[in-house]
Amino acid sequence: MAAVEEVGRALDGFVERFAAEPRLKAMTAGWDRTIEVRSDDQGERFWLRVEGGVLRHLSAPAGTPEMVMSARSDLLRDLFAGRISPTEPYLTGDLRLIASEADIMRLDVITLMLWGE
Amino acid sequence: MTTLKRVLGFRTIVSTSAGLAFAAVNFLAVLEIRGQAPGVLGPLGIVVAGALCLLAAAVFSELNGTLPSAAGIRVWTLRGLGDPFSLTFTLLYLTTILAVIAADGFVLAAALHVAIPAVPGVLWILAFLAAALVSNLRGVRSAGLVQDLTTYALLAALIIVGALAMGTPGGHLPPTPASWSGALFGAVALAVFVFTGFEWVTPMAEELRDPHRMPRGLAISLLLLAVAFGLFALVAARLPGVSATGLAPQLAVGRAALGGFGFWVMLAVTVVTAGTTFNGGFAAASRLVYALGRSGYLPASLGSLSPRFVPARALYLLAGVAAALTRVVFATGRYLILINAGATLESAMYVIAALALLGLRRREPALPRSYRAPGGRIVPVATIVLFGALGLGAALTATDLPLPSVPWTLILLVVLAVAAYAYTRGVLKRRTASRAAGARQAGSGA
């Protein structure tokens, strides 16, 4: 199990990388979403908000989320730190995404653009 | 618990489930069932198959309540039965979707050719497949309300037309044969095909406020399908003229009920049904192909997305294969093997889902389950036994290919399964070797 701070730091790092990738700003323009990240073993929740092509790590939920992502804390940490691709844990059921198919696809592309395969 | 903005409502669970199962080729399946089981046995077979599918509904509801995932059967079989089996079956599942699309294309072309003989059937097939491909490439999705209205309108049209056709004079039910049990078993085995896809809604369901909502929704969907197609089968059994239209029995039933207007109503039902099958089939299969491509189980090029965030290459591949398959079926006019194979694979899917459920309960008993099938092991074990027997029955049903005594369906499925397994073994071997090389590289670099 990862520490709560480790997951938080991984999310901050994810936000920084997102901001440093100009293609993502264009790609997410008009795609305003709140993503709730649930750490199953910690019982903690984190929130990300994409709005106007800018990603922010929120300390409290901003309205009702459009997407919910849940997994073990160590998997979330590694995922947001770019150490693993989301595809494999998603297909094994270790990473759960509750969202529309189109949103899941877009999130997949975001991770692909940030970290490649 | 946080509530998502987009939650599948109960009405949409029912309509999506029924809509996915409502295929144009079901009308031909009813004709085949009538050939196997005369008189009331055909409709009875459909009702019994629907009732038995309640077992599968409970199994899928528990799987979804344990591991809710859009990757559905891939995740459940992987966690419950392991990778080689899971991947093999996922590839066979893709084949089922393509077979249903091909069969529906065939039925659509046959019906449109009866209505408008001047246009060759193959042109209709290509036009509809192209429309479904473009719609998917553009990422068009019908809203929940549109889907609800479409499915309920289709079901209502079929039930009303069927009920009116029952009142037409001149029909009679052939007597039930003295030795009816074998015929009824054959009818039930094939009738599983009519319900193919009712369970595909489970991976689409998001957070359910009430975990009992899914099994209830599936049960109502099965009931609606059993009533609609049971009634259609009763009319088909009662009116000898239904088979006179050859490959478009639904048009004859429409004409018997409401004359020319009924004919066009049933043609519209066929067109809309085939359209939704093409569209839904491409959407479901392309996402699966994309996910397998992304994770290296299929060629990586299939794991790419278009600027509209749709798996374009997967869609082109599927449309090409579906068009070729439909063309072959249309040219030969031999379609029974697709229905028999579909019925077999659907029964096999229920068996495998039940095995995965037992495997998950044993391997990961601590996983939280928002819904558990009642009766302990009774439901999954009964599913395995009953659908195992029915699947075998469907696989051994005679086809319209030469040498009817040869079990062509079984042979075809065994060949496909062996090919899928061989491919799976090769892919898994390469992945293991690649990971080992990666680990060695990382070790030497450290």
Coordinates of C-alpha atoms in Angstrom, one line a residue:
Chain A
M1 CA 0.0 0.0 0.0
A2 CA 1.3 3.4 -0.9
A3 CA 1.0 6.4 1.5
V4 CA -1.7 8.9 0.8
E5 CA 1.0 11.6 0.2
E6 CA 2.6 9.4 -2.5
V7 CA -0.6 9.2 -4.5
G8 CA -1.1 12.9 -4.0
R9 CA 2.4 13.6 -5.3
A10 CA 1.9 11.4 -8.3
L11 CA -1.3 13.3 -9.1
D12 CA 0.6 16.6 -8.8
G13 CA 3.3 15.2 -11.1
F14 CA 0.6 14.2 -13.6
V15 CA -0.9 17.7 -13.6
E16 CA 2.6 19.2 -14.2
R17 CA 3.3 16.9 -17.1
F18 CA -0.2 17.6 -18.5
A19 CA 0.5 21.4 -18.4
A20 CA 3.9 20.9 -20.1
E21 CA 2.3 19.1 -23.1
P22 CA 0.7 21.7 -25.4
R23 CA -1.1 19.2 -27.6
L24 CA -3.2 18.1 -24.6
K25 CA -4.5 21.7 -24.1
A26 CA -5.9 21.6 -27.6
M27 CA -7.1 18.1 -27.3
T28 CA -9.1 18.7 -24.1
A29 CA -10.5 22.1 -25.1
G30 CA -14.2 21.8 -24.6
W31 CA -13.8 18.5 -22.7
D32 CA -14.6 19.7 -19.2
R33 CA -14.7 16.8 -16.8
T34 CA -14.3 16.1 -13.1
I35 CA -12.5 12.8 -12.3
E36 CA -12.8 11.2 -8.9
V37 CA -9.9 9.0 -8.1
R38 CA -10.6 6.4 -5.4
S39 CA -7.9 4.6 -3.5
D40 CA -9.6 1.3 -2.5
D41 CA -7.2 0.2 0.2
Q42 CA -6.7 3.7 1.8
G43 CA -10.4 4.6 1.6
E44 CA -9.1 8.0 0.3
R45 CA -10.5 10.1 -2.6
F46 CA -8.8 12.6 -4.9
W47 CA -10.2 14.8 -7.5
L48 CA -8.9 16.1 -10.9
R49 CA -10.7 18.7 -12.9
V50 CA -10.1 19.4 -16.6
E51 CA -11.5 22.7 -17.7
G52 CA -10.7 24.8 -20.7
G53 CA -7.7 22.6 -21.5
V54 CA -6.2 23.0 -18.0
L55 CA -5.9 20.2 -15.5
R56 CA -6.0 20.9 -11.8
H57 CA -5.7 18.7 -8.7
L58 CA -8.5 19.6 -6.4
S59 CA -8.6 19.2 -2.6
A60 CA -12.4 18.9 -2.7
P61 CA -14.9 17.7 -5.3
A62 CA -16.1 20.2 -7.8
G63 CA -19.7 19.1 -8.4
T64 CA -20.7 15.6 -9.5
P65 CA -17.9 13.7 -11.2
E66 CA -18.3 12.5 -14.7
M67 CA -15.7 9.8 -14.3
V68 CA -14.7 7.6 -11.3
M69 CA -11.4 5.7 -11.3
S70 CA -10.6 3.3 -8.5
A71 CA -7.7 1.0 -7.8
R72 CA -5.2 0.1 -5.0
S73 CA -3.1 3.0 -3.9
D74 CA 0.2 1.6 -5.2
L75 CA -1.3 1.0 -8.6
L76 CA -2.7 4.6 -8.7
R77 CA 0.7 6.0 -7.6
D78 CA 2.5 4.0 -10.4
L79 CA -0.1 4.9 -13.0
F80 CA -0.1 8.6 -12.4
A81 CA 3.7 8.6 -12.1
G82 CA 3.9 7.0 -15.6
R83 CA 5.5 3.8 -14.4
I84 CA 2.8 1.6 -15.8
S85 CA 0.2 1.9 -18.7
P86 CA -3.4 2.0 -17.7
T87 CA -4.5 -0.5 -20.3
E88 CA -3.2 -3.7 -18.7
P89 CA -4.6 -3.1 -15.2
Y90 CA -7.9 -2.0 -16.8
L91 CA -8.1 -5.3 -18.7
T92 CA -7.3 -7.3 -15.6
G93 CA -9.9 -5.5 -13.6
D94 CA -7.4 -4.1 -11.1
L95 CA -8.1 -0.6 -12.4
R96 CA -11.8 0.3 -12.6
L97 CA -13.1 3.1 -14.6
I98 CA -16.7 4.2 -14.5
A99 CA -17.4 6.6 -17.3
S100 CA -18.8 6.8 -20.8
E101 CA -16.8 4.8 -23.4
A102 CA -15.8 8.1 -25.2
D103 CA -14.4 9.5 -21.9
I104 CA -12.5 6.3 -21.2
M105 CA -11.0 6.5 -24.7
R106 CA -10.0 10.1 -24.3
L107 CA -8.3 9.4 -20.9
D108 CA -6.4 6.6 -22.5
V109 CA -5.1 8.9 -25.2
I110 CA -4.1 11.5 -22.6
T111 CA -1.9 8.9 -20.8
L112 CA -0.6 7.7 -24.2
M113 CA 0.5 11.2 -25.2
L114 CA 2.1 11.8 -21.8
W115 CA 4.0 8.6 -21.5
G116 CA 3.7 6.6 -24.7
E117 CA 3.3 2.8 -24.4
Chain B
M1 CA -21.1 7.1 -2.3
T2 CA -20.7 9.8 -4.9
T3 CA -23.3 9.6 -7.6
L4 CA -22.1 9.9 -11.2
K5 CA -23.7 12.3 -13.6
R6 CA -24.4 9.6 -16.1
V7 CA -26.1 6.6 -14.5
L8 CA -27.9 3.9 -16.5
G9 CA -31.5 4.1 -15.5
F10 CA -33.7 1.0 -15.0
R11 CA -35.7 1.6 -18.1
T12 CA -32.6 1.9 -20.2
I13 CA -31.1 -1.3 -18.7
V14 CA -34.2 -3.1 -19.9
S15 CA -34.3 -1.4 -23.3
T16 CA -30.5 -1.8 -23.9
S17 CA -30.6 -5.5 -22.9
A18 CA -33.7 -6.2 -25.1
G19 CA -32.3 -4.1 -27.9
L20 CA -29.0 -5.9 -28.0
A21 CA -30.8 -9.2 -28.3
F22 CA -33.4 -8.1 -30.8
A23 CA -31.8 -9.1 -34.1
A24 CA -33.4 -9.5 -37.5
V25 CA -31.9 -12.9 -37.8
N26 CA -34.1 -14.0 -34.9
F27 CA -36.9 -14.3 -37.4
L28 CA -35.0 -16.9 -39.3
A29 CA -34.1 -18.6 -36.1
V30 CA -37.8 -18.9 -35.3
L31 CA -38.3 -20.6 -38.7
E32 CA -35.5 -23.1 -38.0
I33 CA -37.0 -23.7 -34.5
R34 CA -40.4 -24.4 -36.2
G35 CA -38.6 -26.9 -38.5
Q36 CA -37.2 -28.7 -35.5
A37 CA -40.2 -28.5 -33.2
P38 CA -43.7 -28.5 -34.8
G39 CA -46.9 -27.1 -33.3
V40 CA -46.7 -25.5 -29.9
L41 CA -43.3 -26.9 -29.2
G42 CA -41.4 -24.1 -31.0
P43 CA -43.0 -21.2 -29.1
L44 CA -42.8 -23.3 -25.9
G45 CA -39.1 -23.8 -26.6
I46 CA -38.6 -20.0 -26.8
V47 CA -40.3 -19.4 -23.5
V48 CA -38.4 -22.2 -21.8
A49 CA -35.1 -20.8 -23.1
G50 CA -36.0 -17.4 -21.8
A51 CA -36.8 -18.8 -18.4
L52 CA -33.5 -20.7 -18.3
C53 CA -31.6 -17.5 -19.3
L54 CA -32.7 -16.2 -15.9
L55 CA -29.9 -18.4 -14.5
A56 CA -27.4 -16.7 -16.8
A57 CA -28.8 -13.3 -15.8
A58 CA -28.0 -14.0 -12.2
V59 CA -24.5 -15.1 -13.1
F60 CA -23.7 -12.0 -15.1
S61 CA -25.3 -9.8 -12.4
E62 CA -23.0 -11.2 -9.8
L63 CA -19.9 -10.9 -12.1
N64 CA -20.8 -7.3 -12.8
G65 CA -21.5 -6.7 -9.1
T66 CA -18.1 -8.1 -8.3
L67 CA -15.9 -6.6 -11.1
P68 CA -17.9 -3.9 -12.9
S69 CA -15.9 -3.2 -16.0
A70 CA -16.5 -2.1 -19.6
A71 CA -14.1 -4.9 -20.6
G72 CA -16.7 -7.3 -19.2
I73 CA -16.2 -10.9 -20.2
R74 CA -12.4 -10.4 -20.7
V75 CA -11.9 -9.2 -17.1
W76 CA -14.2 -11.9 -15.6
T77 CA -12.7 -14.8 -17.5
L78 CA -9.1 -13.5 -16.9
R79 CA -9.7 -13.2 -13.1
G80 CA -11.7 -16.4 -12.9
L81 CA -10.1 -18.7 -15.4
G82 CA -6.7 -17.3 -16.4
D83 CA -5.2 -15.7 -19.4
P84 CA -5.0 -18.4 -22.1
F85 CA -8.6 -19.4 -21.7
S86 CA -9.8 -15.8 -21.4
L87 CA -8.1 -14.6 -24.5
T88 CA -9.2 -17.7 -26.5
F89 CA -12.7 -17.1 -25.5
T90 CA -12.6 -13.4 -26.1
L91 CA -11.5 -14.0 -29.7
L92 CA -14.4 -16.5 -30.2
Y93 CA -16.7 -13.9 -28.7
L94 CA -15.6 -11.4 -31.4
T95 CA -16.4 -14.1 -33.9
T96 CA -19.9 -14.4 -32.5
I97 CA -20.5 -10.6 -32.9
L98 CA -19.3 -10.8 -36.5
A99 CA -21.5 -13.8 -37.2
V100 CA -24.6 -12.0 -35.9
I101 CA -23.8 -9.0 -38.0
A102 CA -23.3 -11.1 -41.1
A103 CA -26.6 -13.0 -40.4
D104 CA -28.5 -9.8 -39.8
G105 CA -27.1 -8.3 -43.0
F106 CA -28.3 -11.4 -44.9
V107 CA -31.8 -11.1 -43.4
L108 CA -31.9 -7.4 -44.1
A109 CA -30.9 -7.8 -47.7
A110 CA -33.4 -10.7 -48.2
A111 CA -36.2 -8.6 -46.8
L112 CA -35.4 -5.5 -48.8
H113 CA -35.0 -7.5 -51.9
V114 CA -38.5 -8.9 -51.4
A115 CA -39.9 -5.4 -51.0
I116 CA -37.8 -3.7 -53.7
P117 CA -36.7 -6.4 -56.1
A118 CA -35.1 -3.9 -58.5
V119 CA -32.2 -3.3 -56.1
P120 CA -29.8 -6.2 -55.7
G121 CA -29.6 -7.4 -52.1
V122 CA -25.8 -7.1 -51.9
L123 CA -26.1 -3.3 -52.5
W124 CA -28.4 -3.0 -49.4
I125 CA -25.8 -4.9 -47.3
L126 CA -23.0 -2.7 -48.4
A127 CA -25.0 0.5 -47.9
F128 CA -26.0 -0.4 -44.4
L129 CA -22.6 -1.7 -43.4
A130 CA -21.1 1.6 -44.8
A131 CA -23.7 3.6 -42.8
A132 CA -22.8 1.8 -39.6
L133 CA -19.1 2.2 -40.3
V134 CA -19.4 6.0 -40.9
S135 CA -21.7 6.4 -37.9
N136 CA -19.1 4.6 -35.7
L137 CA -16.2 6.5 -37.2
R138 CA -17.9 9.8 -36.4
G139 CA -18.5 8.6 -32.9
V140 CA -22.3 9.0 -33.2
R141 CA -24.1 7.5 -30.2
S142 CA -27.9 7.5 -29.7
A143 CA -29.1 9.0 -26.5
G144 CA -30.7 6.8 -23.9
L145 CA -34.1 8.1 -24.6
V146 CA -33.8 7.4 -28.3
Q147 CA -32.6 3.9 -27.6
D148 CA -35.5 3.4 -25.2
L149 CA -38.1 4.6 -27.7
T150 CA -36.6 2.5 -30.5
T151 CA -36.4 -0.8 -28.6
Y152 CA -39.9 -0.4 -27.0
A153 CA -41.4 0.5 -30.4
L154 CA -39.8 -2.6 -32.0
L155 CA -41.1 -4.9 -29.2
A156 CA -44.5 -3.3 -29.3
A157 CA -44.7 -3.6 -33.1
L158 CA -43.8 -7.2 -33.0
I159 CA -46.2 -8.0 -30.2
I160 CA -49.1 -6.1 -31.8
V161 CA -48.5 -7.5 -35.3
G162 CA -48.1 -11.0 -33.8
A163 CA -51.4 -10.7 -31.8
L164 CA -53.3 -9.4 -34.8
A165 CA -51.9 -12.2 -37.0
M166 CA -53.1 -14.8 -34.5
G167 CA -56.6 -13.6 -35.2
T168 CA -56.5 -14.2 -39.0
P169 CA -58.6 -17.1 -40.3
G170 CA -57.3 -20.1 -42.0
G171 CA -54.4 -21.0 -39.7
H172 CA -54.1 -24.0 -37.5
L173 CA -51.4 -25.4 -35.2
P174 CA -50.0 -28.7 -36.4
P175 CA -50.3 -31.5 -33.8
T176 CA -47.6 -32.0 -31.3
P177 CA -45.7 -35.2 -32.0
A178 CA -46.1 -38.1 -29.5
S179 CA -42.3 -38.1 -28.8
W180 CA -42.0 -34.4 -28.1
S181 CA -39.2 -34.3 -25.6
G182 CA -36.3 -34.5 -28.1
A183 CA -38.0 -31.9 -30.3
L184 CA -38.5 -29.5 -27.3
F185 CA -34.9 -29.9 -26.3
G186 CA -33.8 -29.1 -29.9
A187 CA -36.1 -26.0 -29.9
V188 CA -34.8 -24.8 -26.5
A189 CA -31.2 -25.3 -27.7
L190 CA -31.7 -23.1 -30.8
A191 CA -34.0 -20.7 -29.0
V192 CA -31.0 -19.6 -26.9
F193 CA -30.0 -17.7 -30.0
V194 CA -33.1 -15.5 -29.8
F195 CA -31.7 -14.1 -26.5
T196 CA -28.1 -13.7 -27.7
G197 CA -26.7 -10.5 -26.3
F198 CA -29.3 -9.7 -23.6
E199 CA -26.4 -9.9 -21.1
W200 CA -24.2 -7.5 -23.0
V201 CA -25.7 -4.6 -21.1
T202 CA -24.0 -5.7 -17.9
P203 CA -20.6 -4.1 -18.6
M204 CA -22.3 -0.9 -19.7
A205 CA -24.1 -0.5 -16.4
E206 CA -22.2 2.0 -14.2
E207 CA -22.8 2.4 -10.5
L208 CA -26.1 0.9 -9.6
R209 CA -27.7 2.5 -6.6
D210 CA -29.6 -0.7 -6.1
P211 CA -27.6 -3.9 -7.0
H212 CA -30.8 -5.8 -7.5
R213 CA -31.7 -3.5 -10.4
M214 CA -29.6 -5.4 -12.9
P215 CA -31.1 -8.9 -12.4
R216 CA -34.6 -7.4 -12.3
G217 CA -33.9 -5.4 -15.5
L218 CA -32.5 -8.5 -17.3
A219 CA -35.5 -10.6 -16.2
I220 CA -37.9 -8.0 -17.6
S221 CA -35.9 -7.9 -20.8
L222 CA -36.0 -11.7 -21.1
L223 CA -39.8 -11.6 -20.5
L224 CA -40.4 -9.1 -23.2
L225 CA -38.2 -11.0 -25.7
A226 CA -39.9 -14.3 -24.8
V227 CA -43.4 -12.8 -25.3
A228 CA -42.5 -11.0 -28.6
F229 CA -40.7 -13.9 -30.2
G230 CA -42.8 -16.6 -28.6
L231 CA -45.9 -15.0 -30.1
F232 CA -44.1 -14.6 -33.5
A233 CA -43.2 -18.3 -33.3
L234 CA -46.8 -19.2 -32.5
V235 CA -48.0 -17.3 -35.6
A236 CA -45.2 -18.9 -37.7
A237 CA -46.3 -22.3 -36.5
R238 CA -50.0 -21.6 -37.2
L239 CA -49.8 -19.9 -40.6
P240 CA -48.3 -22.2 -43.2
G241 CA -47.9 -19.3 -45.7
V242 CA -45.3 -17.7 -43.5
S243 CA -42.5 -19.7 -45.0
A244 CA -43.7 -18.9 -48.6
T245 CA -41.8 -15.6 -48.4
G246 CA -38.7 -17.7 -47.9
L247 CA -36.1 -15.6 -46.1
A248 CA -38.4 -12.9 -44.9
P249 CA -41.1 -14.6 -42.7
Q250 CA -41.6 -11.4 -40.7
L251 CA -43.0 -9.7 -43.8
A252 CA -45.6 -12.5 -44.3
V253 CA -46.7 -12.2 -40.7
G254 CA -47.0 -8.4 -41.1
R255 CA -49.1 -8.9 -44.2
A256 CA -51.3 -11.5 -42.5
A257 CA -51.9 -9.1 -39.6
L258 CA -52.4 -5.8 -41.3
G259 CA -52.2 -6.3 -45.1
G260 CA -49.9 -4.1 -47.0
F261 CA -49.4 -1.7 -44.1
G262 CA -48.3 -4.6 -41.9
F263 CA -45.8 -5.7 -44.6
W264 CA -44.1 -2.3 -44.5
V265 CA -44.3 -2.1 -40.7
M266 CA -42.4 -5.3 -40.5
L267 CA -39.9 -4.2 -43.1
A268 CA -39.3 -1.1 -41.1
V269 CA -38.8 -3.3 -38.0
T270 CA -36.3 -5.3 -39.9
V271 CA -34.4 -2.3 -41.2
V272 CA -34.2 -0.6 -37.8
T273 CA -33.3 -3.9 -36.0
A274 CA -30.5 -4.6 -38.5
G275 CA -29.2 -1.1 -38.3
T276 CA -29.0 -1.2 -34.5
T277 CA -27.3 -4.6 -34.6
F278 CA -24.7 -3.3 -37.1
N279 CA -24.1 -0.2 -35.1
G280 CA -24.0 -1.8 -31.7
G281 CA -22.0 -4.8 -32.9
F282 CA -19.3 -2.6 -34.5
A283 CA -19.2 -0.4 -31.4
A284 CA -18.8 -3.3 -29.0
A285 CA -16.4 -5.3 -31.1
S286 CA -14.2 -2.3 -32.1
R287 CA -13.6 -1.3 -28.4
L288 CA -12.6 -4.9 -27.6
V289 CA -10.2 -5.1 -30.6
Y290 CA -8.8 -1.7 -29.6
A291 CA -8.2 -2.8 -26.1
L292 CA -6.5 -6.0 -27.2
G293 CA -4.4 -4.1 -29.7
R294 CA -3.4 -1.5 -27.0
S295 CA -2.3 -4.3 -24.7
G296 CA -0.4 -6.2 -27.3
Y297 CA -2.7 -9.2 -27.7
L298 CA -3.6 -8.1 -31.2
P299 CA -1.4 -6.2 -33.7
A300 CA -0.5 -2.8 -32.2
S301 CA -1.9 -0.9 -35.2
L302 CA -5.4 -1.9 -34.1
G303 CA -4.9 -0.1 -30.8
S304 CA -4.8 3.4 -32.4
L305 CA -7.5 6.0 -32.3
S306 CA -8.7 8.5 -34.8
P307 CA -8.8 12.3 -34.1
R308 CA -12.4 11.7 -33.0
F309 CA -11.2 9.2 -30.4
V310 CA -12.7 6.2 -32.1
P311 CA -10.7 3.0 -33.0
A312 CA -10.8 3.6 -36.7
R313 CA -8.5 0.8 -37.8
A314 CA -10.4 -1.7 -35.7
L315 CA -13.6 -0.5 -37.3
Y316 CA -12.3 -0.8 -40.8
L317 CA -11.1 -4.3 -40.2
L318 CA -14.4 -5.4 -38.6
A319 CA -16.4 -3.8 -41.4
G320 CA -14.3 -5.5 -44.0
V321 CA -14.6 -8.9 -42.4
A322 CA -18.4 -8.5 -41.8
A323 CA -18.9 -7.4 -45.4
A324 CA -17.0 -10.4 -46.7
L325 CA -18.8 -12.8 -44.4
T326 CA -22.2 -11.3 -45.3
R327 CA -21.4 -11.5 -49.0
V328 CA -20.6 -15.2 -48.7
V329 CA -23.8 -16.0 -46.8
F330 CA -25.8 -14.0 -49.3
A331 CA -24.2 -15.7 -52.3
T332 CA -24.7 -19.2 -50.9
G333 CA -28.0 -18.6 -49.1
R334 CA -26.7 -21.0 -46.4
Y335 CA -27.3 -19.3 -43.0
L336 CA -28.3 -22.1 -40.6
I337 CA -24.7 -22.7 -39.6
L338 CA -24.5 -19.1 -38.3
I339 CA -27.6 -19.5 -36.2
N340 CA -26.5 -22.9 -34.8
A341 CA -23.0 -21.5 -34.1
G342 CA -24.5 -18.4 -32.5
A343 CA -26.7 -20.5 -30.2
T344 CA -23.8 -22.8 -29.3
L345 CA -21.4 -19.9 -28.6
E346 CA -24.1 -18.1 -26.5
S347 CA -24.6 -21.2 -24.4
A348 CA -20.9 -21.6 -24.2
M349 CA -20.6 -18.0 -23.0
Y350 CA -23.1 -18.7 -20.2
V351 CA -21.1 -21.8 -19.2
I352 CA -17.9 -19.9 -19.2
A353 CA -19.4 -17.0 -17.2
A354 CA -20.6 -19.5 -14.6
L355 CA -17.2 -21.2 -14.5
A356 CA -15.6 -17.7 -14.1
L357 CA -18.0 -17.0 -11.3
L358 CA -17.1 -20.1 -9.4
G359 CA -13.4 -19.4 -10.1
L360 CA -13.7 -15.9 -8.7
R361 CA -15.5 -17.0 -5.6
R362 CA -12.8 -19.5 -5.0
R363 CA -9.7 -17.4 -6.0
E364 CA -10.9 -14.1 -4.6
P365 CA -13.5 -14.7 -1.9
A366 CA -12.8 -11.4 -0.1
L367 CA -13.8 -9.2 -3.1
P368 CA -16.8 -7.1 -2.2
R369 CA -19.9 -8.2 -4.1
S370 CA -22.8 -5.9 -4.4
Y371 CA -24.9 -8.7 -5.7
R372 CA -24.6 -12.5 -5.1
A373 CA -26.6 -15.0 -7.1
P374 CA -29.0 -16.8 -4.8
G375 CA -28.7 -20.4 -3.7
G376 CA -24.9 -20.7 -3.3
R377 CA -23.5 -22.9 -6.0
I378 CA -26.8 -24.0 -7.4
V379 CA -27.2 -21.2 -10.0
P380 CA -23.7 -21.4 -11.5
V381 CA -23.7 -25.2 -11.4
A382 CA -27.2 -25.4 -13.0
T383 CA -26.0 -22.9 -15.6
I384 CA -23.0 -25.0 -16.5
V385 CA -25.0 -28.3 -16.7
L386 CA -28.1 -27.0 -18.6
F387 CA -26.3 -24.7 -21.0
G388 CA -23.5 -27.2 -21.6
A389 CA -26.1 -29.7 -22.8
L390 CA -28.1 -27.1 -24.8
G391 CA -24.9 -25.8 -26.4
L392 CA -23.9 -29.3 -27.5
G393 CA -27.5 -29.8 -28.8
A394 CA -27.2 -26.6 -30.9
A395 CA -23.8 -27.6 -32.2
L396 CA -25.1 -31.0 -33.3
T397 CA -28.3 -29.6 -35.0
A398 CA -28.4 -30.3 -38.8
T399 CA -27.4 -27.4 -41.1
D400 CA -28.4 -26.6 -44.7
L401 CA -24.9 -27.5 -45.9
P402 CA -24.2 -30.6 -48.0
L403 CA -24.1 -33.9 -46.1
P404 CA -26.6 -32.9 -43.3
S405 CA -25.6 -35.7 -41.1
V406 CA -22.1 -34.1 -40.7
P407 CA -22.0 -31.9 -37.6
W408 CA -20.7 -28.9 -39.5
T409 CA -21.4 -26.4 -36.7
L410 CA -19.3 -28.4 -34.2
I411 CA -16.5 -28.8 -36.7
L412 CA -16.5 -25.1 -37.5
L413 CA -16.4 -24.1 -33.8
V414 CA -13.7 -26.7 -33.0
V415 CA -11.5 -25.3 -35.8
L416 CA -12.1 -21.7 -34.7
A417 CA -11.4 -22.6 -31.1
V418 CA -8.1 -24.4 -32.0
A419 CA -7.0 -21.5 -34.1
A420 CA -7.8 -19.0 -31.4
Y421 CA -6.0 -21.1 -28.8
A422 CA -3.0 -21.5 -31.0
Y423 CA -2.9 -17.7 -31.6
T424 CA -3.3 -17.2 -27.9
R425 CA -0.4 -19.5 -27.0
G426 CA 1.8 -17.7 -29.5
V427 CA 1.0 -14.3 -28.2
L428 CA 1.4 -15.2 -24.6
K429 CA 4.7 -16.9 -25.3
R430 CA 6.0 -13.8 -27.1
R431 CA 4.8 -11.6 -24.2
T432 CA 6.5 -13.7 -21.6
A433 CA 9.8 -13.7 -23.6
S434 CA 9.6 -10.0 -24.1
R435 CA 9.0 -9.3 -20.4
A436 CA 11.9 -11.6 -19.5
A437 CA 14.2 -9.7 -21.9
G438 CA 13.0 -6.4 -20.5
A439 CA 13.7 -7.6 -16.9
R440 CA 17.2 -8.8 -18.0
Q441 CA 17.9 -5.5 -19.6
A442 CA 16.7 -3.6 -16.5
G443 CA 18.9 -5.9 -14.4
S444 CA 22.0 -5.3 -16.4
G445 CA 21.4 -1.6 -16.5
A446 CA 21.1 -1.4 -12.8

